């Protein structure tokens, strides 16, 4: 148990994690309320409108994510985060005021979501890279897992509160609560002991720093594979804020409370997975990433054929567990394989891929849900995730000249290194030579 929470022995990280629990709870309250507002109030249950708003929320990550990485490498990360978190609080306050004054429309919601996405694009890579400055590289795997546990604990609480709050008081209070929640993060950042931070050497302003970050990743397969894998899964598999809404309303005919319950159950599975992952001390291996991706895709595809709401909700538990194993392992693998001077730019690319690929997937899933139905959207998302994971495995095997062998179960994969392959080939050649003689 002590090893599971070892990052919390660092005071700065305790302040950070405490603020994150409050802030992310508010964020999930606002996000679930936003999706319900767009899908059920501002439009006539339009899955395309929901996909469009989701796309606008994450599209700025593709456009501006690398600039967030440059900010993190050039300036103190703590100061950058104070600025971005303050901006998010203001945007959430404006959203609540527009709802209260009854002037919020779909176009203004789209504008607010896009502006919020721009700030998130600058904030996310800096926040990801800031973790290693608080806890160091030896404890990074644990801190990343606890971050995911924090995220999913808030994800359990936030949607459930939002569902009750929407039915009792309407949609505006969730945005006001989210505004207040950002104060917890800002207070925690201000209270940190800067002398205890393991700050990386700041990078001076120079031309070509965006290209340098891209080239750094492109030349390293141990970075390229997790980024490619996460991009595929994020684009086609991680669209539950759309598919859960479509399944709850369009298939099972349930209301906001039932929709929030789906997110809560899925987050419970993710929380269990994150806490289990926090016990791991070794660096995540490629086979773990591929196995988790395949398991996630299979579970998502199977969930699409569940006949009842209760069975669908139950299957979200292992689906969330597999998803969190994948994301925490990929995050830690990328950070541990990156030099400190490139940390923010590489994490900017990770964030761009993780969040930036979502807009394309959101539009696709929204269109597919409206054309073929929610079940088809969920099934194809899972199936494409499985195919993408296997394609990434083949790409990695070819680039590293290794072999990925599947044992009796598909999710048990063994990476055979070059030396073992060379030895097997030599032994095979010797046996063939003896038989020939």
Short mmCIF file of C-alpha atoms in Angstrom, two decimals:
data_model
loop_
_atom_site.label_atom_id
_atom_site.label_comp_id
_atom_site.label_asym_id
_atom_site.label_seq_id
_atom_site.Cartn_x
_atom_site.Cartn_y
_atom_site.Cartn_z
CA UNK A 1 0.00 0.00 0.00
CA UNK A 2 2.86 2.33 0.85
CA UNK A 3 4.47 1.71 -2.54
CA UNK A 4 1.20 2.44 -4.31
CA UNK A 5 1.10 6.01 -2.95
CA UNK A 6 4.83 6.75 -2.70
CA UNK A 7 4.56 9.94 -4.80
CA UNK A 8 2.42 11.50 -2.07
CA UNK A 9 5.47 11.60 0.19
CA UNK A 10 6.54 14.62 -1.89
CA UNK A 11 4.91 17.77 -0.47
CA UNK A 12 4.69 19.61 -3.79
CA UNK A 13 2.99 16.64 -5.39
CA UNK A 14 0.50 16.38 -2.51
CA UNK A 15 -0.49 20.01 -3.10
CA UNK A 16 -0.80 19.37 -6.81
CA UNK A 17 -2.82 16.15 -6.43
CA UNK A 18 -5.20 17.70 -3.89
CA UNK A 19 -5.95 20.60 -6.21
CA UNK A 20 -6.44 18.23 -9.13
CA UNK A 21 -9.10 16.19 -7.32
CA UNK A 22 -11.20 19.32 -6.78
CA UNK A 23 -10.51 20.84 -10.20
CA UNK A 24 -11.10 17.74 -12.29
CA UNK A 25 -14.33 17.02 -10.43
CA UNK A 26 -15.53 20.46 -11.49
CA UNK A 27 -14.27 19.88 -15.02
CA UNK A 28 -16.23 16.64 -15.36
CA UNK A 29 -19.33 18.31 -13.99
CA UNK A 30 -19.02 20.99 -16.64
CA UNK A 31 -18.15 18.55 -19.43
CA UNK A 32 -21.08 16.22 -18.82
CA UNK A 33 -23.39 19.24 -18.49
CA UNK A 34 -22.01 20.70 -21.70
CA UNK A 35 -22.64 17.49 -23.65
CA UNK A 36 -26.18 17.19 -22.29
CA UNK A 37 -26.81 20.88 -22.99
CA UNK A 38 -25.74 20.55 -26.63
CA UNK A 39 -27.37 17.19 -27.31
CA UNK A 40 -30.67 17.54 -25.50
CA UNK A 41 -31.37 21.28 -25.01
CA UNK A 42 -29.67 23.39 -27.70
CA UNK A 43 -30.43 20.85 -30.45
CA UNK A 44 -33.09 18.25 -31.09
CA UNK A 45 -30.97 15.28 -29.92
CA UNK A 46 -28.45 15.87 -32.71
CA UNK A 47 -25.50 13.47 -32.52
CA UNK A 48 -23.74 15.48 -35.24
CA UNK A 49 -23.96 18.69 -33.19
CA UNK A 50 -22.53 16.83 -30.20
CA UNK A 51 -19.69 15.54 -32.35
CA UNK A 52 -19.07 19.03 -33.75
CA UNK A 53 -18.79 20.63 -30.30
CA UNK A 54 -16.49 17.85 -29.13
CA UNK A 55 -14.34 18.36 -32.21
CA UNK A 56 -14.10 22.10 -31.58
CA UNK A 57 -13.06 21.42 -28.00
CA UNK A 58 -10.08 19.29 -29.01
CA UNK A 59 -9.18 20.73 -32.44
CA UNK A 60 -7.03 23.55 -30.97
CA UNK A 61 -4.70 20.92 -29.54
CA UNK A 62 -3.71 20.02 -33.09
CA UNK A 63 -3.22 23.68 -33.99
CA UNK A 64 -1.53 25.08 -30.88
CA UNK A 65 -0.36 22.10 -28.81
CA UNK A 66 3.31 22.41 -29.80
CA UNK A 67 3.34 26.05 -28.69
CA UNK A 68 2.36 24.85 -25.22
CA UNK A 69 5.38 22.56 -25.32
CA UNK A 70 7.66 25.44 -26.26
CA UNK A 71 6.24 27.53 -23.41
CA UNK A 72 7.01 24.72 -20.99
CA UNK A 73 10.59 24.35 -22.20
CA UNK A 74 11.26 28.11 -22.22
CA UNK A 75 9.54 29.33 -19.04
CA UNK A 76 8.94 28.03 -15.48
CA UNK A 77 6.14 25.50 -15.79
CA UNK A 78 4.51 26.48 -12.51
CA UNK A 79 3.99 30.08 -13.69
CA UNK A 80 2.60 28.94 -17.02
CA UNK A 81 0.09 26.69 -15.25
CA UNK A 82 -1.08 29.48 -12.94
CA UNK A 83 -1.85 31.60 -16.01
CA UNK A 84 -3.67 28.86 -17.94
CA UNK A 85 -5.71 27.68 -14.96
CA UNK A 86 -6.82 31.26 -14.29
CA UNK A 87 -7.95 31.63 -17.91
CA UNK A 88 -9.98 28.43 -17.68
CA UNK A 89 -11.76 29.70 -14.58
CA UNK A 90 -12.80 32.87 -16.42
CA UNK A 91 -14.11 30.92 -19.43
CA UNK A 92 -16.20 28.62 -17.22
CA UNK A 93 -17.65 31.65 -15.41
CA UNK A 94 -18.67 33.22 -18.74
CA UNK A 95 -20.42 29.97 -19.75
CA UNK A 96 -22.50 29.93 -16.58
CA UNK A 97 -23.46 33.60 -16.96
CA UNK A 98 -24.62 33.07 -20.56
CA UNK A 99 -26.86 30.22 -19.43
CA UNK A 100 -28.34 32.21 -16.53
CA UNK A 101 -29.09 35.18 -18.78
CA UNK A 102 -30.70 32.80 -21.33
CA UNK A 103 -28.60 34.04 -24.25
CA UNK A 104 -26.53 30.89 -24.85
CA UNK A 105 -27.02 29.41 -28.31
CA UNK A 106 -25.26 26.66 -30.23
CA UNK A 107 -22.91 29.07 -32.04
CA UNK A 108 -21.84 30.79 -28.80
CA UNK A 109 -21.33 27.39 -27.15
CA UNK A 110 -19.09 26.41 -30.07
CA UNK A 111 -17.07 29.62 -29.68
CA UNK A 112 -16.63 29.13 -25.92
CA UNK A 113 -15.60 25.52 -26.40
CA UNK A 114 -13.02 26.49 -29.03
CA UNK A 115 -11.46 29.21 -26.83
CA UNK A 116 -11.35 26.80 -23.91
CA UNK A 117 -9.65 24.29 -26.21
CA UNK A 118 -6.94 26.82 -27.09
CA UNK A 119 -6.11 27.36 -23.41
CA UNK A 120 -6.17 23.60 -22.81
CA UNK A 121 -3.75 23.12 -25.72
CA UNK A 122 -1.25 25.39 -23.96
CA UNK A 123 -1.91 23.95 -20.49
CA UNK A 124 -1.86 20.18 -21.08
CA UNK A 125 1.74 19.55 -22.23
CA UNK A 126 3.12 21.83 -19.52
CA UNK A 127 1.05 20.07 -16.86
CA UNK A 128 2.17 16.64 -18.10
CA UNK A 129 5.85 17.63 -18.09
CA UNK A 130 5.55 19.35 -14.70
CA UNK A 131 4.96 16.00 -12.97
CA UNK A 132 8.56 14.85 -13.40
CA UNK A 133 9.81 18.13 -11.91
CA UNK A 134 7.80 17.46 -8.77
CA UNK A 135 8.64 13.78 -8.17
CA UNK A 136 11.72 12.96 -10.28
CA UNK A 137 12.18 10.25 -12.90
CA UNK A 138 12.38 7.31 -10.47
CA UNK A 139 8.87 7.95 -9.13
CA UNK A 140 7.36 9.13 -12.41
CA UNK A 141 5.53 5.87 -13.22
CA UNK A 142 3.80 6.01 -9.84
CA UNK A 143 2.91 9.70 -10.17
CA UNK A 144 1.44 9.22 -13.65
CA UNK A 145 -0.70 6.36 -12.36
CA UNK A 146 -1.86 8.39 -9.37
CA UNK A 147 -2.70 11.26 -11.72
CA UNK A 148 -4.91 8.86 -13.64
CA UNK A 149 -6.44 7.63 -10.39
CA UNK A 150 -7.14 11.23 -9.41
CA UNK A 151 -8.63 11.92 -12.82
CA UNK A 152 -10.93 8.92 -12.63
CA UNK A 153 -11.90 9.48 -9.01
CA UNK A 154 -13.09 12.91 -10.07
CA UNK A 155 -14.68 11.35 -13.14
CA UNK A 156 -16.73 9.11 -10.87
CA UNK A 157 -17.87 11.96 -8.68
CA UNK A 158 -18.31 14.74 -11.24
CA UNK A 159 -20.76 13.13 -13.71
CA UNK A 160 -22.90 11.73 -10.89
CA UNK A 161 -23.18 15.17 -9.28
CA UNK A 162 -23.80 16.75 -12.68
CA UNK A 163 -26.65 14.35 -13.48
CA UNK A 164 -28.42 15.14 -10.22
CA UNK A 165 -27.69 18.86 -10.51
CA UNK A 166 -29.06 19.10 -14.07
CA UNK A 167 -32.36 17.52 -13.09
CA UNK A 168 -32.67 19.57 -9.87
CA UNK A 169 -31.26 23.03 -10.75
CA UNK A 170 -30.55 23.16 -14.49
CA UNK A 171 -27.23 23.44 -16.28
CA UNK A 172 -25.70 26.73 -15.04
CA UNK A 173 -24.61 25.66 -11.51
CA UNK A 174 -22.17 23.06 -12.88
CA UNK A 175 -20.20 25.78 -14.69
CA UNK A 176 -20.09 27.99 -11.59
CA UNK A 177 -18.81 25.05 -9.52
CA UNK A 178 -16.16 24.43 -12.15
CA UNK A 179 -15.05 28.06 -11.91
CA UNK A 180 -14.50 27.76 -8.17
CA UNK A 181 -12.69 24.43 -8.56
CA UNK A 182 -9.82 26.02 -10.49
CA UNK A 183 -8.99 28.08 -7.42
CA UNK A 184 -7.86 24.89 -5.65
CA UNK A 185 -5.22 24.26 -8.31
CA UNK A 186 -3.99 27.84 -8.31
CA UNK A 187 -3.68 27.89 -4.51
CA UNK A 188 -1.75 24.61 -4.58
CA UNK A 189 0.66 25.91 -7.22
CA UNK A 190 1.27 29.12 -5.27
CA UNK A 191 1.92 27.16 -2.05
CA UNK A 192 4.63 24.93 -3.56
CA UNK A 193 8.25 25.10 -2.43
CA UNK A 194 10.05 26.04 -5.63
CA UNK A 195 13.42 24.97 -4.22
CA UNK A 196 12.20 21.35 -4.11
CA UNK A 197 11.29 21.29 -7.81
CA UNK A 198 13.71 19.41 -10.05
CA UNK A 199 13.55 21.98 -12.81
CA UNK A 200 14.96 21.15 -16.23
CA UNK A 201 17.31 23.64 -17.81
CA UNK A 202 15.23 26.15 -19.73
CA UNK A 203 15.66 26.28 -23.49
CA UNK A 204 16.57 29.64 -25.02
CA UNK A 205 14.43 31.08 -27.80
CA UNK A 206 15.65 29.84 -31.18
CA UNK A 207 14.40 29.02 -34.65
CA UNK A 208 13.34 25.49 -35.54
CA UNK A 209 12.35 24.30 -32.06
CA UNK A 210 9.02 22.93 -33.28
CA UNK A 211 10.76 20.89 -35.97
CA UNK A 212 13.40 19.76 -33.47
CA UNK A 213 10.72 18.23 -31.25
CA UNK A 214 9.08 16.42 -34.16
CA UNK A 215 12.40 15.06 -35.44
CA UNK A 216 13.33 13.92 -31.95
CA UNK A 217 10.24 11.70 -31.77
CA UNK A 218 10.37 10.55 -35.39
CA UNK A 219 13.88 9.16 -34.96
CA UNK A 220 13.03 7.09 -31.86
CA UNK A 221 10.73 4.08 -32.24
CA UNK A 222 10.28 3.84 -28.45
CA UNK A 223 8.51 7.21 -28.68
CA UNK A 224 6.91 6.84 -32.10
CA UNK A 225 5.05 3.60 -31.32
CA UNK A 226 3.23 4.84 -28.17
CA UNK A 227 2.30 8.09 -29.91
CA UNK A 228 0.95 6.31 -32.99
CA UNK A 229 -0.95 3.78 -30.89
CA UNK A 230 -2.50 6.43 -28.67
CA UNK A 231 -3.46 8.48 -31.73
CA UNK A 232 -5.40 5.60 -33.29
CA UNK A 233 -7.17 4.63 -30.07
CA UNK A 234 -7.97 8.25 -29.18
CA UNK A 235 -9.41 8.89 -32.64
CA UNK A 236 -11.67 5.87 -32.89
CA UNK A 237 -11.94 4.31 -29.41
CA UNK A 238 -11.97 7.09 -26.83
CA UNK A 239 -15.26 8.71 -27.82
CA UNK A 240 -17.32 7.63 -24.83
CA UNK A 241 -18.67 11.08 -24.10
CA UNK A 242 -20.48 10.72 -27.44
CA UNK A 243 -21.22 7.00 -27.52
CA UNK A 244 -22.43 6.88 -23.90
CA UNK A 245 -24.84 9.73 -24.60
CA UNK A 246 -26.05 8.03 -27.78
CA UNK A 247 -26.49 4.68 -26.05
CA UNK A 248 -28.20 6.12 -22.96
CA UNK A 249 -30.65 8.32 -24.86
CA UNK A 250 -30.94 6.75 -28.31
CA UNK A 251 -30.84 3.01 -27.49
CA UNK A 252 -32.00 2.62 -23.90
CA UNK A 253 -34.19 5.74 -23.65
CA UNK A 254 -32.65 6.93 -20.37
CA UNK A 255 -32.17 10.46 -18.98
CA UNK A 256 -29.29 12.59 -17.71
CA UNK A 257 -28.91 10.64 -14.48
CA UNK A 258 -28.43 7.34 -16.32
CA UNK A 259 -25.95 9.00 -18.69
CA UNK A 260 -23.91 10.25 -15.74
CA UNK A 261 -24.00 6.78 -14.18
CA UNK A 262 -22.37 5.27 -17.28
CA UNK A 263 -19.41 7.66 -16.98
CA UNK A 264 -19.18 6.91 -13.26
CA UNK A 265 -19.01 3.13 -13.73
CA UNK A 266 -16.45 3.44 -16.49
CA UNK A 267 -14.39 5.74 -14.29
CA UNK A 268 -14.56 3.18 -11.46
CA UNK A 269 -12.93 0.60 -13.71
CA UNK A 270 -10.31 3.15 -14.73
CA UNK A 271 -9.66 4.01 -11.08
CA UNK A 272 -9.05 0.34 -10.24
CA UNK A 273 -6.71 0.07 -13.21
CA UNK A 274 -4.82 3.22 -12.27
CA UNK A 275 -4.27 2.11 -8.67
CA UNK A 276 -3.06 -1.29 -9.88
CA UNK A 277 -0.72 0.42 -12.31
CA UNK A 278 0.64 2.59 -9.48
CA UNK A 279 2.19 -0.50 -7.91
CA UNK A 280 4.40 -1.11 -10.94
CA UNK A 281 8.01 0.02 -10.61
CA UNK A 282 9.51 -1.06 -13.92
CA UNK A 283 9.31 0.89 -17.15
CA UNK A 284 6.24 -0.08 -19.25
CA UNK A 285 7.09 -2.47 -22.07
CA UNK A 286 5.84 -2.49 -25.63
CA UNK A 287 3.93 -5.73 -25.12
CA UNK A 288 1.92 -4.14 -22.29
CA UNK A 289 0.88 -1.24 -24.55
CA UNK A 290 -0.19 -3.55 -27.37
CA UNK A 291 -1.98 -6.01 -25.09
CA UNK A 292 -3.91 -3.24 -23.33
CA UNK A 293 -4.92 -1.70 -26.67
CA UNK A 294 -6.17 -5.03 -28.06
CA UNK A 295 -8.10 -5.81 -24.86
CA UNK A 296 -9.68 -2.37 -24.87
CA UNK A 297 -10.80 -2.63 -28.50
CA UNK A 298 -12.33 -6.06 -27.99
CA UNK A 299 -14.24 -4.95 -24.89
CA UNK A 300 -15.56 -1.84 -26.64
CA UNK A 301 -16.76 -3.83 -29.64
CA UNK A 302 -18.49 -6.40 -27.41
CA UNK A 303 -20.22 -3.66 -25.41
CA UNK A 304 -22.00 -2.51 -28.57
CA UNK A 305 -24.15 -5.66 -28.64
CA UNK A 306 -25.22 -5.62 -24.99
CA UNK A 307 -29.03 -6.00 -24.97
CA UNK A 308 -29.80 -4.09 -21.78
CA UNK A 309 -28.66 -0.90 -20.09
CA UNK A 310 -27.42 -2.79 -17.01
CA UNK A 311 -25.23 -5.18 -19.03
CA UNK A 312 -23.84 -2.30 -21.08
CA UNK A 313 -23.00 -0.39 -17.90
CA UNK A 314 -21.39 -3.47 -16.33
CA UNK A 315 -19.06 -3.99 -19.31
CA UNK A 316 -17.84 -0.41 -19.05
CA UNK A 317 -15.99 -1.45 -15.87
CA UNK A 318 -13.32 -3.67 -17.55
CA UNK A 319 -13.30 -1.36 -20.56
CA UNK A 320 -12.27 1.55 -18.36
CA UNK A 321 -9.62 -0.62 -16.69
CA UNK A 322 -8.03 -1.59 -20.03
CA UNK A 323 -8.13 2.01 -21.26
CA UNK A 324 -6.30 3.35 -18.21
CA UNK A 325 -3.63 0.66 -18.40
CA UNK A 326 -2.97 1.78 -21.94
CA UNK A 327 -2.87 5.52 -21.28
CA UNK A 328 -0.80 5.42 -18.08
CA UNK A 329 1.70 3.02 -19.62
CA UNK A 330 2.01 5.07 -22.79
CA UNK A 331 2.42 8.33 -20.85
CA UNK A 332 5.12 6.92 -18.57
CA UNK A 333 6.91 5.19 -21.45
CA UNK A 334 7.10 8.42 -23.43
CA UNK A 335 8.29 10.57 -20.53
CA UNK A 336 10.93 8.08 -19.36
CA UNK A 337 12.34 7.79 -22.87
CA UNK A 338 12.65 11.59 -23.28
CA UNK A 339 15.55 13.82 -22.24
CA UNK A 340 14.66 16.65 -19.78
CA UNK A 341 15.36 19.46 -22.27
CA UNK A 342 12.80 18.00 -24.69
CA UNK A 343 10.21 17.03 -22.07
CA UNK A 344 7.56 19.66 -22.74
CA UNK A 345 7.80 19.48 -26.53
CA UNK A 346 7.54 15.70 -26.57
CA UNK A 347 4.61 15.80 -24.15
CA UNK A 348 3.07 18.46 -26.39
CA UNK A 349 3.20 15.97 -29.25
CA UNK A 350 1.75 13.30 -26.96
CA UNK A 351 -1.07 15.63 -25.95
CA UNK A 352 -1.64 16.72 -29.55
CA UNK A 353 -2.02 13.10 -30.58
CA UNK A 354 -4.07 12.06 -27.52
CA UNK A 355 -6.46 15.01 -27.56
CA UNK A 356 -5.99 16.37 -31.07
CA UNK A 357 -7.00 13.19 -32.88
CA UNK A 358 -10.30 13.20 -30.99
CA UNK A 359 -11.95 15.85 -33.24
CA UNK A 360 -11.66 13.68 -36.33
CA UNK A 361 -12.90 10.67 -34.42
CA UNK A 362 -15.73 12.67 -32.81
CA UNK A 363 -17.02 13.80 -36.19
CA UNK A 364 -16.75 10.27 -37.56
CA UNK A 365 -18.47 8.68 -34.56
CA UNK A 366 -21.15 11.39 -34.49
CA UNK A 367 -21.87 10.87 -38.19
CA UNK A 368 -21.80 7.09 -37.88
CA UNK A 369 -24.12 7.19 -34.87
CA UNK A 370 -26.62 9.32 -36.78
CA UNK A 371 -26.37 7.21 -39.96
CA UNK A 372 -26.03 3.60 -38.80
CA UNK A 373 -27.01 3.96 -35.15
CA UNK A 374 -25.17 4.14 -31.81
CA UNK A 375 -24.36 0.43 -31.71
CA UNK A 376 -22.55 0.59 -35.05
CA UNK A 377 -20.53 3.61 -33.93
CA UNK A 378 -19.40 1.77 -30.79
CA UNK A 379 -18.61 -1.47 -32.62
CA UNK A 380 -16.54 0.09 -35.36
CA UNK A 381 -14.64 2.19 -32.81
CA UNK A 382 -13.56 -0.98 -31.00
CA UNK A 383 -12.81 -2.95 -34.15
CA UNK A 384 -10.64 -0.20 -35.62
CA UNK A 385 -8.78 0.04 -32.29
CA UNK A 386 -7.87 -3.66 -32.45
CA UNK A 387 -6.71 -3.45 -36.06
CA UNK A 388 -4.72 -0.31 -35.31
CA UNK A 389 -2.99 -1.92 -32.32
CA UNK A 390 -1.95 -4.93 -34.38
CA UNK A 391 -0.72 -2.67 -37.18
CA UNK A 392 1.40 -0.70 -34.68
CA UNK A 393 2.83 -3.96 -33.37
CA UNK A 394 3.82 -5.00 -36.88
CA UNK A 395 5.35 -1.57 -37.56
CA UNK A 396 7.42 -1.73 -34.36
CA UNK A 397 8.58 -5.28 -35.09
CA UNK A 398 9.77 -4.25 -38.52
CA UNK A 399 11.56 -1.09 -37.39
CA UNK A 400 13.30 -2.78 -34.45
CA UNK A 401 13.84 -6.11 -36.22
CA UNK A 402 12.04 -7.97 -33.46
CA UNK A 403 9.23 -10.49 -33.50
CA UNK A 404 5.97 -10.24 -31.55
CA UNK A 405 4.69 -13.70 -30.65
CA UNK A 406 1.17 -14.41 -29.42
CA UNK A 407 0.86 -17.20 -26.88
CA UNK A 408 -2.33 -19.14 -26.19
CA UNK A 409 -4.19 -15.85 -25.56
CA UNK A 410 -4.18 -12.85 -27.89
CA UNK A 411 -3.51 -10.42 -25.06
CA UNK A 412 -0.34 -12.30 -23.96
CA UNK A 413 2.38 -11.03 -26.27
CA UNK A 414 6.10 -11.71 -26.05
CA UNK A 415 8.68 -9.46 -27.71
CA UNK A 416 11.54 -11.53 -29.12
CA UNK A 417 14.67 -9.32 -29.38
CA UNK A 418 17.17 -9.29 -32.23
CA UNK A 419 19.73 -11.42 -30.38
CA UNK A 420 17.24 -14.25 -29.78
CA UNK A 421 16.00 -14.10 -33.36
CA UNK A 422 19.60 -14.26 -34.65
CA UNK A 423 20.32 -17.24 -32.40
CA UNK A 424 17.19 -19.07 -33.58
CA UNK A 425 18.06 -18.36 -37.20
CA UNK A 426 21.61 -19.66 -36.68
CA UNK A 427 20.31 -22.82 -35.00
CA UNK A 428 17.79 -23.30 -37.78
CA UNK A 429 20.46 -22.92 -40.42
CA UNK A 430 22.65 -25.47 -38.58
CA UNK A 431 19.80 -27.99 -38.37
CA UNK A 432 19.04 -27.50 -42.08
CA UNK A 433 22.69 -28.02 -42.96
CA UNK A 434 22.89 -31.25 -40.94
CA UNK A 435 19.69 -32.57 -42.50
CA UNK A 436 20.98 -31.72 -45.95
CA UNK A 437 24.09 -33.75 -45.32
#
